[in-house]
PDB file of C-alpha atoms and ligand atoms in Angstrom:
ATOM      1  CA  UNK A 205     -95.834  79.886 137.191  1.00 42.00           C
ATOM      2  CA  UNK A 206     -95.465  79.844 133.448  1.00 55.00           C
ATOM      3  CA  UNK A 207     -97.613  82.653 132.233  1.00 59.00           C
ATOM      4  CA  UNK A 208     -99.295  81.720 128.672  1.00 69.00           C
ATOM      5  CA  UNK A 209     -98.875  84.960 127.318  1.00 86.00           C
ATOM      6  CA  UNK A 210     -97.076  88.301 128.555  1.00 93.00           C
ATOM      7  CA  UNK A 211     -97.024  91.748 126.501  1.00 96.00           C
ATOM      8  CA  UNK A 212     -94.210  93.881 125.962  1.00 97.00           C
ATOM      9  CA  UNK A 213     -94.470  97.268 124.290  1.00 98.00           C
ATOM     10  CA  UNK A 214     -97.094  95.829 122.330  1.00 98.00           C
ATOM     11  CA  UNK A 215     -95.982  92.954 121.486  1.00 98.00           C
ATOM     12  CA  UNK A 216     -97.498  89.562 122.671  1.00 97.00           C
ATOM     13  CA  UNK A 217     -94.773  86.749 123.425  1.00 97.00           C
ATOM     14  CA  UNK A 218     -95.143  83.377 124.925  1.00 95.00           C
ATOM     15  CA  UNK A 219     -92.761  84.096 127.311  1.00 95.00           C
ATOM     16  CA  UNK A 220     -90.386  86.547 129.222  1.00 96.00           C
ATOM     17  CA  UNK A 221     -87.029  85.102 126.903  1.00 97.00           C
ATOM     18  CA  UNK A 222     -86.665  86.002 123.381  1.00 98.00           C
ATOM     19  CA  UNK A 223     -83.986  85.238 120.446  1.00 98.00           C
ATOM     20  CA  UNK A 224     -81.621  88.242 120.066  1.00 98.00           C
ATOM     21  CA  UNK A 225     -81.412  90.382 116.637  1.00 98.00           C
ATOM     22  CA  UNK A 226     -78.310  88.621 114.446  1.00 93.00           C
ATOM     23  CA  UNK A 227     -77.818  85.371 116.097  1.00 90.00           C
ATOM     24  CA  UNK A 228     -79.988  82.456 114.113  1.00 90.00           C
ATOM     25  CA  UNK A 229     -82.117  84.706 112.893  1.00 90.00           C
ATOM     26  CA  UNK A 230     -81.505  84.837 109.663  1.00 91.00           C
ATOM     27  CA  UNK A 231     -83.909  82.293 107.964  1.00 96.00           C
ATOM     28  CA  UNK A 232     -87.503  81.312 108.192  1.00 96.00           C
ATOM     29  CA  UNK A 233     -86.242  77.495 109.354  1.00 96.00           C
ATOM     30  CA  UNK A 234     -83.960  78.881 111.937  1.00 96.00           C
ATOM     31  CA  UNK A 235     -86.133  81.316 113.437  1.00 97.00           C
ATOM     32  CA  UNK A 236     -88.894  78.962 113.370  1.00 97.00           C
ATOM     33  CA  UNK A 237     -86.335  75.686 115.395  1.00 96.00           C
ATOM     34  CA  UNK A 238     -85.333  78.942 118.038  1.00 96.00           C
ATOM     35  CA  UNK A 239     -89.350  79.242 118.938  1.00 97.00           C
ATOM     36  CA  UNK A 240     -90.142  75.556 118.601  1.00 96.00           C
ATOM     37  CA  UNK A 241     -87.082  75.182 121.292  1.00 96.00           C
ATOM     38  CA  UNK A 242     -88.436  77.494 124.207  1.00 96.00           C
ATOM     39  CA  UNK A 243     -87.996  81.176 122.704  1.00 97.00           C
ATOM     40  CA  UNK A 244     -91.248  83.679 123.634  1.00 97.00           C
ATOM     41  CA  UNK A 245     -90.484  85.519 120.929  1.00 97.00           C
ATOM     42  CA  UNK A 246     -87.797  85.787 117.686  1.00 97.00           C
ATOM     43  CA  UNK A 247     -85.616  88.870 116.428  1.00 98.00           C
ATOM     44  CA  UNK A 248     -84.654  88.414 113.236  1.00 98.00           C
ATOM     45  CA  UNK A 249     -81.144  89.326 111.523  1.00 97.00           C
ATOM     46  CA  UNK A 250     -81.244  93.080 110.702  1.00 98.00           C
ATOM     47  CA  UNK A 251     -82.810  93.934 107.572  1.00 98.00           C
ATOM     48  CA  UNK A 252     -81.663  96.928 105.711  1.00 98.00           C
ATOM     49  CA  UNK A 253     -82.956  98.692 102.554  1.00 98.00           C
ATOM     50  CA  UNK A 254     -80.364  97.405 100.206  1.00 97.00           C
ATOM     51  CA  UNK A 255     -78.428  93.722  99.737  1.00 97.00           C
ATOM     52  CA  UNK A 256     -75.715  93.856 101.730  1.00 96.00           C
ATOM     53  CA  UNK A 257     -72.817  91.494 102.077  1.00 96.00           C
ATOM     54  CA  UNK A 258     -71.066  92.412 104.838  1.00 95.00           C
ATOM     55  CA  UNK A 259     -67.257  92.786 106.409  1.00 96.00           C
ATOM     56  CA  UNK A 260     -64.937  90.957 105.465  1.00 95.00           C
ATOM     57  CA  UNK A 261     -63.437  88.079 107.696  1.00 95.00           C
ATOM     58  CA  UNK A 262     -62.265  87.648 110.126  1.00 97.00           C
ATOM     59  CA  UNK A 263     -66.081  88.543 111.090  1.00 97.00           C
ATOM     60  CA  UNK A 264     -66.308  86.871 114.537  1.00 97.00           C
ATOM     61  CA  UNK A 265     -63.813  85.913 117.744  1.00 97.00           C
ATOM     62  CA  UNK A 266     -64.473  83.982 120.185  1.00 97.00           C
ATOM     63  CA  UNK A 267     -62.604  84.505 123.496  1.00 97.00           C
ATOM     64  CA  UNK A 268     -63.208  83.562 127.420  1.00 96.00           C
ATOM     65  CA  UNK A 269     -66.639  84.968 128.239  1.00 97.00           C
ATOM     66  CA  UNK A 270     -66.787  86.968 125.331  1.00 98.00           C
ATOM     67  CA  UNK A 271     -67.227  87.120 121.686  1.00 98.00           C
ATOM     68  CA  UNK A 272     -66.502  89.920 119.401  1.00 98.00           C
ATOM     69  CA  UNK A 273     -68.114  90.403 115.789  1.00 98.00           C
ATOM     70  CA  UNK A 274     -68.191  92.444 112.713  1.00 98.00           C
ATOM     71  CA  UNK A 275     -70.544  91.130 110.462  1.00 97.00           C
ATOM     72  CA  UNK A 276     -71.199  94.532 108.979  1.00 97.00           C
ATOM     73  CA  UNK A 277     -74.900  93.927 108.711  1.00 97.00           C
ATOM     74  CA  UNK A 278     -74.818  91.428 106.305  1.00 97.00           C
ATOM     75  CA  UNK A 279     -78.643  90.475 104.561  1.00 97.00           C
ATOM     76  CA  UNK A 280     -80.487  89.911 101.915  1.00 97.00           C
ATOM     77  CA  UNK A 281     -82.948  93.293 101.926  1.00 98.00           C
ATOM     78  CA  UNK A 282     -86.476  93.107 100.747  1.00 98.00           C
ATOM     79  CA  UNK A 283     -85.962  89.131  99.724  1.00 97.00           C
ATOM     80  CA  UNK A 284     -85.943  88.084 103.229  1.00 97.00           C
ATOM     81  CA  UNK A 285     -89.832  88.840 103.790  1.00 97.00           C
ATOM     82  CA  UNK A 286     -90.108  85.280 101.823  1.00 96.00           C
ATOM     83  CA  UNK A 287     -88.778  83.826 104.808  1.00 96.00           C
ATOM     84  CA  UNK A 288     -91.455  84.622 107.099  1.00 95.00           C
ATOM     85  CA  UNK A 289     -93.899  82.444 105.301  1.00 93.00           C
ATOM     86  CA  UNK A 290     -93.461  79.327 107.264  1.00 91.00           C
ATOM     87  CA  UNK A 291     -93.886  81.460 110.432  1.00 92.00           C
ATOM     88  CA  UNK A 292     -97.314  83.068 109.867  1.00 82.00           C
ATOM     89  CA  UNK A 293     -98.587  83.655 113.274  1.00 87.00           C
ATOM     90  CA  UNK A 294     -95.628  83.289 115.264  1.00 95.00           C
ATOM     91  CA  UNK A 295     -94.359  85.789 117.349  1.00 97.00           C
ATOM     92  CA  UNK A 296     -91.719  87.199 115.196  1.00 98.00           C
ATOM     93  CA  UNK A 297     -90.434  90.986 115.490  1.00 98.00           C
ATOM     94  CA  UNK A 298     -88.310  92.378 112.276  1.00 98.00           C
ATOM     95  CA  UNK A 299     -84.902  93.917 112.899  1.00 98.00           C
ATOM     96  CA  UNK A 300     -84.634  96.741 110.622  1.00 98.00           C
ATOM     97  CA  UNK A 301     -81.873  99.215 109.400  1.00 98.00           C
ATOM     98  CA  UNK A 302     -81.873 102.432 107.458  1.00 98.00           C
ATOM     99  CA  UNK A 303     -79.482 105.031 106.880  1.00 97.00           C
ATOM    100  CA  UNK A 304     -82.600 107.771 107.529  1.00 97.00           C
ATOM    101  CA  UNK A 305     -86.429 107.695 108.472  1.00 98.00           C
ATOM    102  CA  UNK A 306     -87.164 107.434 104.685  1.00 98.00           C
ATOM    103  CA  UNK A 307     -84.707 104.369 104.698  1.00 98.00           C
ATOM    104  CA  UNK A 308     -86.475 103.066 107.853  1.00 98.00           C
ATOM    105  CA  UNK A 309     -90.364 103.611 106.749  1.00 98.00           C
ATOM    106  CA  UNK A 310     -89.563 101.716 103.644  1.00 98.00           C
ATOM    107  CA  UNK A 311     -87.902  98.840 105.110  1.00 98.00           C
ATOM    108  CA  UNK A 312     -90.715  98.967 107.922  1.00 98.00           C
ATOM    109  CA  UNK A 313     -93.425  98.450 105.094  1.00 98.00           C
ATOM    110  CA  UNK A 314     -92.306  95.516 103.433  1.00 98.00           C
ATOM    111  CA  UNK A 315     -93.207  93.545 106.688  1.00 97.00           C
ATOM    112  CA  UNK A 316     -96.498  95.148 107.712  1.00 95.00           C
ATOM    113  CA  UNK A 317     -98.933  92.366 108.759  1.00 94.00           C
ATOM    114  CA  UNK A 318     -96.128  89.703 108.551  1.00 95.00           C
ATOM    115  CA  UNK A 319     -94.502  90.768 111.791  1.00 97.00           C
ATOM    116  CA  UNK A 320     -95.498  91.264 115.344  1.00 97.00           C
ATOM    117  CA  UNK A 321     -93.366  94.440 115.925  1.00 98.00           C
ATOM    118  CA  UNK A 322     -90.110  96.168 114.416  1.00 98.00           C
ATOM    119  CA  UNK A 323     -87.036  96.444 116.309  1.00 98.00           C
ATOM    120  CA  UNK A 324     -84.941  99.661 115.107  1.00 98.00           C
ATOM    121  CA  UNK A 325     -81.575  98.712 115.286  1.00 98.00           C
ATOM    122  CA  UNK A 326     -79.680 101.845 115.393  1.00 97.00           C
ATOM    123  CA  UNK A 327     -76.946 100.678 117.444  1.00 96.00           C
ATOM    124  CA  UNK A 328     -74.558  98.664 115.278  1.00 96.00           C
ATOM    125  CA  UNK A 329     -71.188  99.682 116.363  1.00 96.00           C
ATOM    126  CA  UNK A 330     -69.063  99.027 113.070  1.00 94.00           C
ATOM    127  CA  UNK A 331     -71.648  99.876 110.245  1.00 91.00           C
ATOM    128  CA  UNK A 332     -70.448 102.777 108.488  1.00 88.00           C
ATOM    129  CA  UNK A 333     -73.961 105.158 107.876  1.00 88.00           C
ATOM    130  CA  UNK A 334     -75.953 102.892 109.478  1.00 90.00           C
ATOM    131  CA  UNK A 335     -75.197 102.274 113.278  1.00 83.00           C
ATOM    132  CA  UNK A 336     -73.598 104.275 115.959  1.00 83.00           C
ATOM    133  CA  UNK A 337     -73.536 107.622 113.694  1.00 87.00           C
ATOM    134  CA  UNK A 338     -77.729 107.376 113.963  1.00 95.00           C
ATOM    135  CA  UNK A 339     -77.671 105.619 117.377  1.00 97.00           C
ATOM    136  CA  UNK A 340     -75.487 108.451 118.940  1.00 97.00           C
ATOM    137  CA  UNK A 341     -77.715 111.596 117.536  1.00 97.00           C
ATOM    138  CA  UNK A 342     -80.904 112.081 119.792  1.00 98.00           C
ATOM    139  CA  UNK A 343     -82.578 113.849 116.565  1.00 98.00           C
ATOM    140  CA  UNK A 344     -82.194 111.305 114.285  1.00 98.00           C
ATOM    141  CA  UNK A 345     -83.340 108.573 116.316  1.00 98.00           C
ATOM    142  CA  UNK A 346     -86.306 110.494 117.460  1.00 98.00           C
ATOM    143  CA  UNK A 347     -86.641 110.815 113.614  1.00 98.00           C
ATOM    144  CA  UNK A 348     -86.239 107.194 112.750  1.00 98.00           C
ATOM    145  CA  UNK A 349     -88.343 106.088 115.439  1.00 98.00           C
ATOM    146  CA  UNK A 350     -91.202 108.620 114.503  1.00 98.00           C
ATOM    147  CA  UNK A 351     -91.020 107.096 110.979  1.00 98.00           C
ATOM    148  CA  UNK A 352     -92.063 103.563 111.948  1.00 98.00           C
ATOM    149  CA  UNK A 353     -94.261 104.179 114.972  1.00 98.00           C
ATOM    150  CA  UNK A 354     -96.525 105.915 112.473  1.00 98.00           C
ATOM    151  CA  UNK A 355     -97.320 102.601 110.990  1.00 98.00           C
ATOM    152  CA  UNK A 356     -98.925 101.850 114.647  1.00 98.00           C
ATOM    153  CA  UNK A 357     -96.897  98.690 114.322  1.00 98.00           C
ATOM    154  CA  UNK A 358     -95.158  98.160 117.969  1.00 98.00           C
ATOM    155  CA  UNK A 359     -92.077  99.585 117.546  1.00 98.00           C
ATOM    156  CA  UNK A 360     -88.945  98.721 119.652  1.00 99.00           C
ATOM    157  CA  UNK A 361     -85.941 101.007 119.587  1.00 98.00           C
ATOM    158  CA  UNK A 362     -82.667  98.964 120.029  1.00 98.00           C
ATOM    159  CA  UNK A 363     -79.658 101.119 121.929  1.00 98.00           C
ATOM    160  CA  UNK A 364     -75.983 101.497 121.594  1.00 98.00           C
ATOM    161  CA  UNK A 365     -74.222 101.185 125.293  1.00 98.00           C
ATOM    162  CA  UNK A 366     -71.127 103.079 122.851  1.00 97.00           C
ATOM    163  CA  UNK A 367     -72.787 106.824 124.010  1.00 98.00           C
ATOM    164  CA  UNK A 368     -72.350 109.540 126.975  1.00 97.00           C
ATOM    165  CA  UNK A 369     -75.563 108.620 128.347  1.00 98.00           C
ATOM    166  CA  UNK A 370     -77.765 106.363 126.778  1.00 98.00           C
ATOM    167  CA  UNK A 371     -80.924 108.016 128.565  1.00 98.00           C
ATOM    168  CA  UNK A 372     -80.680 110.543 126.287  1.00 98.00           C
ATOM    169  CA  UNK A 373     -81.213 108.351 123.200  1.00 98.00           C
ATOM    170  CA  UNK A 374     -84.008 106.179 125.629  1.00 98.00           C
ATOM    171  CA  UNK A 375     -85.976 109.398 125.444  1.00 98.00           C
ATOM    172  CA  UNK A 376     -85.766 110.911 121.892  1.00 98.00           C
ATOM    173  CA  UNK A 377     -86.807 106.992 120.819  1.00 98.00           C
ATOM    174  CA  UNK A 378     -89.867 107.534 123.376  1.00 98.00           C
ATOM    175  CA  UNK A 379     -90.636 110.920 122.237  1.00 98.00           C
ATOM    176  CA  UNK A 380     -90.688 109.238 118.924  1.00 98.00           C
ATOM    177  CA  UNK A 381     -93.282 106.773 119.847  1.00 98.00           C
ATOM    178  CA  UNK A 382     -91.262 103.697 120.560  1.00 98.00           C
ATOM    179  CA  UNK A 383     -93.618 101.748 122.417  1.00 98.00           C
ATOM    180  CA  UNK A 384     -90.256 100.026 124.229  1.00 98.00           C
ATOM    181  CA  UNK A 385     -86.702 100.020 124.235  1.00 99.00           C
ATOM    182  CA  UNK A 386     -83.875  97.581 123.862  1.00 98.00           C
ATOM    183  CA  UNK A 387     -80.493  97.715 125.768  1.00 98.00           C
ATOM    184  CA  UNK A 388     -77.894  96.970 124.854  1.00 98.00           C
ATOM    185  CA  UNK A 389     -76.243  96.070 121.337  1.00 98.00           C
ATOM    186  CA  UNK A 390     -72.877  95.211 121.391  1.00 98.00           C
ATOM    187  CA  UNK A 391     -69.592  97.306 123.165  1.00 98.00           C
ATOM    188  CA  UNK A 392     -67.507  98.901 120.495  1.00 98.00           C
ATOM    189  CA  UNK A 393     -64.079  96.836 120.857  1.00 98.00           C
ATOM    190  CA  UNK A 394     -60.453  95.588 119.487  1.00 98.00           C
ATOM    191  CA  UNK A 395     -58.254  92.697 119.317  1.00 98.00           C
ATOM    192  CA  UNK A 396     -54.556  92.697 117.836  1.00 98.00           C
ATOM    193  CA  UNK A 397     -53.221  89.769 117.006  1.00 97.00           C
ATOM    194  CA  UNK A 398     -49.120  90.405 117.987  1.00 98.00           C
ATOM    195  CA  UNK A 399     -48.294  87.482 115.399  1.00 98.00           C
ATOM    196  CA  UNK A 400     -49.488  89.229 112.819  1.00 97.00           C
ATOM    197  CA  UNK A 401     -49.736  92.713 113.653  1.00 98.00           C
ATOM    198  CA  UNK A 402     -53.283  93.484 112.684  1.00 98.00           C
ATOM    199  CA  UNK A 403     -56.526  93.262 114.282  1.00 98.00           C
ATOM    200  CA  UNK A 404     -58.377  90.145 114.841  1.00 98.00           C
ATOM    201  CA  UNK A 405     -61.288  91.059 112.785  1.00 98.00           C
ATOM    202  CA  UNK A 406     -61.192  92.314 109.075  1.00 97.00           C
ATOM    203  CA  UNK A 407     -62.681  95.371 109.572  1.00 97.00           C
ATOM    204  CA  UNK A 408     -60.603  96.129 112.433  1.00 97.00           C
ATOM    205  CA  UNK A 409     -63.252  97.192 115.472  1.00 97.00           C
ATOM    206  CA  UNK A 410     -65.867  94.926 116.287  1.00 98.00           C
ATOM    207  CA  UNK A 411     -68.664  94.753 118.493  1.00 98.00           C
ATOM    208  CA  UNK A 412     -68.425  92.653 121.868  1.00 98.00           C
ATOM    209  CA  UNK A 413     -70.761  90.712 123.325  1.00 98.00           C
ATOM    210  CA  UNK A 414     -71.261  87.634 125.791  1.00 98.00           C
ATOM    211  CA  UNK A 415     -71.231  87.343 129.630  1.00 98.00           C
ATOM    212  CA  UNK A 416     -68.200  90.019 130.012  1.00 98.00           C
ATOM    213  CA  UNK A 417     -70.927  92.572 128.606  1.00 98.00           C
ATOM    214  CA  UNK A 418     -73.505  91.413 131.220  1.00 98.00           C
ATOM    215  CA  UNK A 419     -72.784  94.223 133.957  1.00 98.00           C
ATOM    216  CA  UNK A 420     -72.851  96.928 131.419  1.00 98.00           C
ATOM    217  CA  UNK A 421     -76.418  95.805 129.627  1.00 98.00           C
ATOM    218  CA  UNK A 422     -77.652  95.502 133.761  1.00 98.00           C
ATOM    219  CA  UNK A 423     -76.367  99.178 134.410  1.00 98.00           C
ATOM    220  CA  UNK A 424     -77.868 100.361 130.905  1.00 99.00           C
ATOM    221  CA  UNK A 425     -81.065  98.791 131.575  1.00 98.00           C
ATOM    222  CA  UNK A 426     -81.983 100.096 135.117  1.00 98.00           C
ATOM    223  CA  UNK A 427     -80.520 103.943 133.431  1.00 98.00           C
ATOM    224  CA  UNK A 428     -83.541 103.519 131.219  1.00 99.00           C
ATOM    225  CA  UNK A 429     -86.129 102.226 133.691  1.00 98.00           C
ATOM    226  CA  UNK A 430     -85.653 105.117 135.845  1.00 98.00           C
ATOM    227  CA  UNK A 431     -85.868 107.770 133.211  1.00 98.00           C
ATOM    228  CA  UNK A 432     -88.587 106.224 130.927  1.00 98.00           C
ATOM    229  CA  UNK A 433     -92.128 105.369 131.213  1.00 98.00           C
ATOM    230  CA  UNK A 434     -91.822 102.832 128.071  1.00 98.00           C
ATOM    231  CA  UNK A 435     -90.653  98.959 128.659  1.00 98.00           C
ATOM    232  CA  UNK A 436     -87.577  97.875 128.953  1.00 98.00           C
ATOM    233  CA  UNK A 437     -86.073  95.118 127.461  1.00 98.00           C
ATOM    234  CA  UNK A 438     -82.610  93.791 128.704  1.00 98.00           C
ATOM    235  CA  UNK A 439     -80.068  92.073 126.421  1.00 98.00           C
ATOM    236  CA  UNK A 440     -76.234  91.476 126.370  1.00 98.00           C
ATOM    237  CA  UNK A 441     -74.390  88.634 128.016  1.00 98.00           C
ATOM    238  CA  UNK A 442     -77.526  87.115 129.535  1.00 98.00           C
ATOM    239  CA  UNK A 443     -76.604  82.997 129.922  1.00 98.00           C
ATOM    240  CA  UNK A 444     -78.317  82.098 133.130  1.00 97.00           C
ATOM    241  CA  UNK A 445     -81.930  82.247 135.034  1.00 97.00           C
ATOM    242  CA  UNK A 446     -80.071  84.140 137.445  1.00 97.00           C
ATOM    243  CA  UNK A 447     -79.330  86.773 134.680  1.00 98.00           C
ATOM    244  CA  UNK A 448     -82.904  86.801 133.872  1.00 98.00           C
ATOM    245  CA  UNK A 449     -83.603  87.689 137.354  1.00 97.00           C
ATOM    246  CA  UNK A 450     -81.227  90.713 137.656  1.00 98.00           C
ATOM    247  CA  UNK A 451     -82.224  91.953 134.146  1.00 98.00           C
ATOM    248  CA  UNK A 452     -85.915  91.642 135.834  1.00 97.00           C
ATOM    249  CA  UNK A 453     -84.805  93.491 139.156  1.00 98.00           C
ATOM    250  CA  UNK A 454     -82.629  96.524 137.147  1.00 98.00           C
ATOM    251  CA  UNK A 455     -86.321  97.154 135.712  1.00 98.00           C
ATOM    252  CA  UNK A 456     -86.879  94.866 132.272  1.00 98.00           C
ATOM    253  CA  UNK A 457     -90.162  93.518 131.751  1.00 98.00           C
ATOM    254  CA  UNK A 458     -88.236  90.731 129.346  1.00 98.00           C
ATOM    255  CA  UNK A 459     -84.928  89.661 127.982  1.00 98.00           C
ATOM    256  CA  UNK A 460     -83.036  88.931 125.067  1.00 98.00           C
ATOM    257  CA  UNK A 461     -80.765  85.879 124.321  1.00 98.00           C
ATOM    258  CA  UNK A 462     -78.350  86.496 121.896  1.00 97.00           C
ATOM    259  CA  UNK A 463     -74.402  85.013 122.306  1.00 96.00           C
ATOM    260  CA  UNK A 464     -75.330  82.129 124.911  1.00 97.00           C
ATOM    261  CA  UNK A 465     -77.187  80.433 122.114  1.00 95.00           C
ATOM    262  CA  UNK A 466     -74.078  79.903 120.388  1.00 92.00           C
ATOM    263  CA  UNK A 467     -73.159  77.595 123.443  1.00 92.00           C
ATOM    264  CA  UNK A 468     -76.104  75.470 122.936  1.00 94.00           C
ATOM    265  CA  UNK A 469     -79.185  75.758 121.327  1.00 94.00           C
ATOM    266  CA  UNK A 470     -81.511  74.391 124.893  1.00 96.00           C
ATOM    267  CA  UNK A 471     -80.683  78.064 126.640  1.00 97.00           C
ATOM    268  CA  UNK A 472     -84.220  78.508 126.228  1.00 97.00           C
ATOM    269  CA  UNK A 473     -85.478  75.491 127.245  1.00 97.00           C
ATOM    270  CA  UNK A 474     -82.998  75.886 130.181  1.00 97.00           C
ATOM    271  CA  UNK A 475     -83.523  78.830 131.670  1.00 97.00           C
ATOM    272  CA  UNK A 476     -87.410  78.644 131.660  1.00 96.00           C
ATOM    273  CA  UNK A 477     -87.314  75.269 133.213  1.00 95.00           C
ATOM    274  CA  UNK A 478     -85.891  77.117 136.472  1.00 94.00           C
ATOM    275  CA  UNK A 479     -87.335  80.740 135.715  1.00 92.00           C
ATOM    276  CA  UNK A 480     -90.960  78.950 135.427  1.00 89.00           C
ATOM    277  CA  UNK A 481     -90.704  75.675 138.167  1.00 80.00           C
ATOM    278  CA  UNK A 482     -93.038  75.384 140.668  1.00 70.00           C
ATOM    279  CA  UNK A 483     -90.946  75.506 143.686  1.00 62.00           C
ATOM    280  CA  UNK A 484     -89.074  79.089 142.126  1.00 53.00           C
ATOM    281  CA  UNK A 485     -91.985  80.483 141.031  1.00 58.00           C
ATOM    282  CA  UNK A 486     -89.445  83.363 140.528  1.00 60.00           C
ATOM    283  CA  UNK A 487     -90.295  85.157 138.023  1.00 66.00           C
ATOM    284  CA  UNK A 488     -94.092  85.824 140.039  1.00 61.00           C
ATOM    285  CA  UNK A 489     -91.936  86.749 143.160  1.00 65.00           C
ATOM    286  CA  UNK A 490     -89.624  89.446 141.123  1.00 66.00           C
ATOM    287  CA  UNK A 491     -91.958  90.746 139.099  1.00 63.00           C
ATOM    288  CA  UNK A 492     -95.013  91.298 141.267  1.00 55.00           C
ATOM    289  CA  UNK A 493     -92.037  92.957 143.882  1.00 52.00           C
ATOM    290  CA  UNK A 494     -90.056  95.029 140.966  1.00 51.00           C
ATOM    291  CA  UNK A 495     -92.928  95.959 138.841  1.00 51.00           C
TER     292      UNK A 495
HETATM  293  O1  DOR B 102     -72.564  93.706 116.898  1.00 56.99           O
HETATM  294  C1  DOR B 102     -73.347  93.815 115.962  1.00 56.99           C
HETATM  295  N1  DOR B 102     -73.118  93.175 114.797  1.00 56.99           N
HETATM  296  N2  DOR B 102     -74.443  94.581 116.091  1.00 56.99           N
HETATM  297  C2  DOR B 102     -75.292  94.811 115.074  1.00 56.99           C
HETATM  298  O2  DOR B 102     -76.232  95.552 115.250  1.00 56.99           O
HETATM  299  C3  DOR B 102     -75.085  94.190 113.781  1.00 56.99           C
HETATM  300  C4  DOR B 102     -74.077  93.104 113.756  1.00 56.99           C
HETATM  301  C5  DOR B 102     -73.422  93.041 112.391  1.00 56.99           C
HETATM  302  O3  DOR B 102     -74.077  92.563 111.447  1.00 56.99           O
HETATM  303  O4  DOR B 102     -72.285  93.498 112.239  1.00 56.99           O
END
């Protein structure tokens, strides 16, 4: 079955796969080829309240099964809302950023009735004031969250796995009136290089992501299906239908695609072709069975 039109948290996509915050997302044309090529729906890059131009490089490793970044949250601020021109109608949900709820509800209004839904990203591992330090704090992201969710805008909360029990942060975004959460950014992590005798990336930590992270975004996910009555959506490491399908089983009612669309820009195309076919009609069987 290929269903027309499913909604998550509020938020109508054309299908159960959508682009991950960060990768492609940061133009109009890109996010626009990433929907043309399969995706239901499109995160953009994170958006914060000021121009920001990031770490510096090293900003990204690439390893067996796994990538590691520090980007540091690099974007263009309130300029980036010119991008979304091309894409009026399209599903397209804005990652946002903000040191506070102030931060957050002014970021938040710049894309009012240009976006689908907001995706808090509090959950950056290696942005100084503006990731983990937020992500980790029940209070402030209840706070954040409440900031947003007050423009009745659907409003996804995105979660660090780097915390004692992300449940705890699944239920102060709730409380705040996320209409759905998002699990997992990426796994705080290091490289040294023993040539050199410094870390791999610039900035020292990074953030890891790819199939190695896969276990930990399936154990994160089902964590917040059981203790929440909001969506779930599943992301980190996901590469394969069969991904799709476990992410569906631990509880998410869709999935992000983030690192395997650095391997080829057809993920989407390829994993619906087997998630949707006839003769699998899987994702009918799972969900009408896990759901
Ligand atoms: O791993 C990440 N890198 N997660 C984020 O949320 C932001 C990104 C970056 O820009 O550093």
């Amino acid at each position: 079955i290929k269903e027309d039109k499913i909604s998550v948290g509020g938020v109508e996509t054309d299908n159960h796969l959508i682009l991950a915050a960060g990768v492609l997302g940061t133009t109009g044309a890109s996010l626009r080829r990433m929907l043309d090529l399969g995706a239901g729906a499109a995160v953009t890059k994170s958006i914060g309240p000021f121009p920001k131009e990031g770490h510096k490089g090293p900003c990204v490793y690439v390893m067996e099964g796994a990538v590691m970044n520090a980007m540091g949250l690099p974007n263009p601020s309130s300029d980036f809302v010119n991008e979304l021109e091309c894409l009026g109608g399209k599903p397209v949900i804005a990652s946002i950023f903000g040191a506070n709820p102030d931060e957050f509800s002014e970021v938040a209004s710049w894309f009012e009735g240009k976006v689908r839904g907001f995706e808090l990203n509090v959950s950056c591992p290696h942005a100084q004031g503006y990731g983990a330090q937020i992500g980790s704090d029940p209070d402030m992201v209840r706070e954040c969250t409440r900031a947003v969710a007050k423009t009745g805008v659907p409003t996804w909360v995105k979660l660090t796995p780097n915390v004692t029990d992300i449940t705890e942060i699944g239920i102060a975004a709730e409380e705040g009136g996320a209409s759905a959460v998002v699990a997992i950014n990426t796994v705080k992590a290091l490289r040294i290089s023993t040539g050199l005798r410094r870390p791999l990336l610039g900035n020292g930590t990074g953030g890891l992501s790819g199939p190695a992270v896969f276990p930990i975004a399936l154990r994160c996910v089902w964590e917040l299906y059981e203790a929440l009555s909001i969506p779930v959506v599943g992301c980190g490491g996901v590469s394969s239908a069969d991904n799709v399908i476990e992410m569906i089983m631990a509880g998410a009612s869709a999935v992000e695609i983030g690192s395997a669309v650095l391997d080829g820009v057809d993920i989407f195309e390829k994993i619906s072709s087997e998630l949707y076919s006839d003769e699998g009609e899987k994702i009918g069987d799972i969900l009408g069975c896990a759901h």
